[in-house]
XYZ file of C-alpha atoms in Angstrom:
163
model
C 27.561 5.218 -20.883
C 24.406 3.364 -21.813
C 20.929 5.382 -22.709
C 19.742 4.618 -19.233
C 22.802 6.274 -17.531
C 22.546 9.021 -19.480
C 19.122 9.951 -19.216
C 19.432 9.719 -15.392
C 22.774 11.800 -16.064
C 20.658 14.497 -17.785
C 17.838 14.552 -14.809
C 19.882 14.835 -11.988
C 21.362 17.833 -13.446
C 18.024 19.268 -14.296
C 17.326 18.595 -10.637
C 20.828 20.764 -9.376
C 20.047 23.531 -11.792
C 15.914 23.920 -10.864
C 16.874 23.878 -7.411
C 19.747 26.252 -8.162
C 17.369 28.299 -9.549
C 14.334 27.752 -7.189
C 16.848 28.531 -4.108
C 19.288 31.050 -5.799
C 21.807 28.863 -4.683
C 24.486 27.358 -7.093
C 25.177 23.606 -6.270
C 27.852 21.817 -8.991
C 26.655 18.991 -10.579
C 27.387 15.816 -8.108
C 29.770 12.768 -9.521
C 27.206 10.210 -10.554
C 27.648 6.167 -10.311
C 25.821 3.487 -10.708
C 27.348 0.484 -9.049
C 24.861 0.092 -5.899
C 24.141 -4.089 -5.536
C 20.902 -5.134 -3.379
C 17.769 -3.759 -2.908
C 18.507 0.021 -2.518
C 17.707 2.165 -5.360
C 19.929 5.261 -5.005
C 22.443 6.311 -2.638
C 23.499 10.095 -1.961
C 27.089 10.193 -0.273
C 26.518 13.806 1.031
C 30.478 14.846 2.205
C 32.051 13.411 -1.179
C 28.798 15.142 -3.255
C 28.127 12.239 -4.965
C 24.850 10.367 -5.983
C 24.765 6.587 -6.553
C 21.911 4.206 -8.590
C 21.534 0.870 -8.608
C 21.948 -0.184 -12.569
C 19.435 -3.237 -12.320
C 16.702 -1.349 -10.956
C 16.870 1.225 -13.360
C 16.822 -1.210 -15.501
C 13.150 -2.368 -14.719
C 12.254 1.063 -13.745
C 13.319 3.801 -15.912
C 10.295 6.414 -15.156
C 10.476 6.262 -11.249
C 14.238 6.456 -11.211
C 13.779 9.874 -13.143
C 10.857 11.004 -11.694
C 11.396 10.034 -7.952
C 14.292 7.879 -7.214
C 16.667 11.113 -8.600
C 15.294 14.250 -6.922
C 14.658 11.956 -3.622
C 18.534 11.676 -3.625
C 19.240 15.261 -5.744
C 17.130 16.526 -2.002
C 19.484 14.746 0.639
C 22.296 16.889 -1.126
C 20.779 19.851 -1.181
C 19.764 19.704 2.471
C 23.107 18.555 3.181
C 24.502 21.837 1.616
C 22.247 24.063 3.135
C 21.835 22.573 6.698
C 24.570 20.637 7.246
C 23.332 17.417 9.148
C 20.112 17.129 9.284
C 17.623 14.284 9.744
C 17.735 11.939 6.340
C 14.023 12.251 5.623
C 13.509 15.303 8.154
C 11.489 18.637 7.353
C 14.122 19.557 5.603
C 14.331 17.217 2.954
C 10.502 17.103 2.745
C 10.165 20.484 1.853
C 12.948 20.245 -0.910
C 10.753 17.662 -2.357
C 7.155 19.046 -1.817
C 8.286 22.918 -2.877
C 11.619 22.270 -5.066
C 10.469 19.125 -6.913
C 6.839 19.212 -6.533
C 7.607 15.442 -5.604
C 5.738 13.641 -2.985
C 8.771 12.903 0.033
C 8.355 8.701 -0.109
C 11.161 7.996 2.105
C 11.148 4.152 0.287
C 10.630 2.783 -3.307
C 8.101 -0.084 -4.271
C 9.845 -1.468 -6.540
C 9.442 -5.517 -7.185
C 13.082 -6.463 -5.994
C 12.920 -10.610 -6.761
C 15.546 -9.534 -9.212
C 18.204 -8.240 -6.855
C 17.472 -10.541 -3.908
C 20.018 -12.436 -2.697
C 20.625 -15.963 -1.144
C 18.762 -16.303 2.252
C 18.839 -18.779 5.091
C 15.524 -19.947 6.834
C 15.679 -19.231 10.950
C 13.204 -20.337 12.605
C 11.153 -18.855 16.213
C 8.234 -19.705 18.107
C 5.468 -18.433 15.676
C 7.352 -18.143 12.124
C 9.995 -18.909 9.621
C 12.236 -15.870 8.708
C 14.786 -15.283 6.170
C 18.032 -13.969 6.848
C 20.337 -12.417 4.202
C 23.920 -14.092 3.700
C 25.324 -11.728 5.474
C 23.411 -12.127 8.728
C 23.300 -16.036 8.344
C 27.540 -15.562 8.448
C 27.178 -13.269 11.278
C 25.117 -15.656 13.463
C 27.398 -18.467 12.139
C 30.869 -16.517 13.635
C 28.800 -16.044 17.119
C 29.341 -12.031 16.278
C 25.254 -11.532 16.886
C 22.031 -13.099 17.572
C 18.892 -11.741 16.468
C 15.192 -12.314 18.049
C 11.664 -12.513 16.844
C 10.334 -9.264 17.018
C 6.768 -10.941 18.025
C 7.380 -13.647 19.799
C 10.744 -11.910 21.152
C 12.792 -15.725 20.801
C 15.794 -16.406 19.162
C 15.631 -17.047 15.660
C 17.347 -20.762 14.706
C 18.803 -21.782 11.672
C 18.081 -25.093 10.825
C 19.626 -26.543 7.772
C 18.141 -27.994 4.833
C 18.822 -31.588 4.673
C 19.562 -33.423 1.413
């Protein structure tokens, strides 16, 4: 475990036991990975108690991961545990933010993501030029979906680069 992974470690327990404390509840520790790929920075799998980070982000952003990016996830489990399903960033999980964390209930991050972007594939409409992830470009190319401009309301087109 590098320094990184165990300061985050560290914080999301100091998350479980403040809000164990806070809520005179007494929530275990969740399993912790940090294998998430793309642009998302942390993950909370609520049924298997289990938090996720993505290890690159971290990387370039040590101090939001522990002071948002953890309790924003730390929160979905809590309000999993003590409402069952509930709205992701619902009252709920706002208020375990707000009056557990004292954190303000973002429901995104900020963070510059050039780093983590993958391959896209230019489609074109009526009024712009949009990129679509490798995984959408393969889903238009096996017929399985077509997506539309959401301001011009056309198809978007791939056409390919040429040499």
């Amino acid at each position: 475990m590098n320094e990184l992974h165990y300061r985050i470690t560290r914080r999301v327990s100091e998350c479980i036991s403040h809000a164990n404390l806070t809520l005179n509840t007494d929530f275990a520790v969740p399993a912790i990975r940090f294998d998430i790929r793309g642009k998302t920075a942390g993950m909370a799998l609520l049924q298997r108690w289990q938090l996720r980070f993505n290890p690159v982000l971290l990387a370039e952003n040590p101090d939001a991961f522990l002071e948002e990016v953890v309790p924003h996830e730390v929160s979905h489990l809590i309000v999993f545990a003590r409402f069952g399903r509930a709205r992701p960033h619902g009252k709920e999980w706002q208020a375990v933010m707000s009056q557990v964390f004292d954190v303000q209930p973002k429901t995104t991050h900020s963070f510059d993501v050039k780093s983590v972007e993958g391959k896209t594939f230019s489609y074109h409409c009526q009024c712009d030029v949009i990129p679509l992830s490798v995984r959408r470009h393969n889903k238009v190319q096996r017929q399985q979906v077509q997506y539309m401009c959401r301001r011009c309301k056309q198809p978007l087109v791939w056409k390919p680069s040429t040499p």
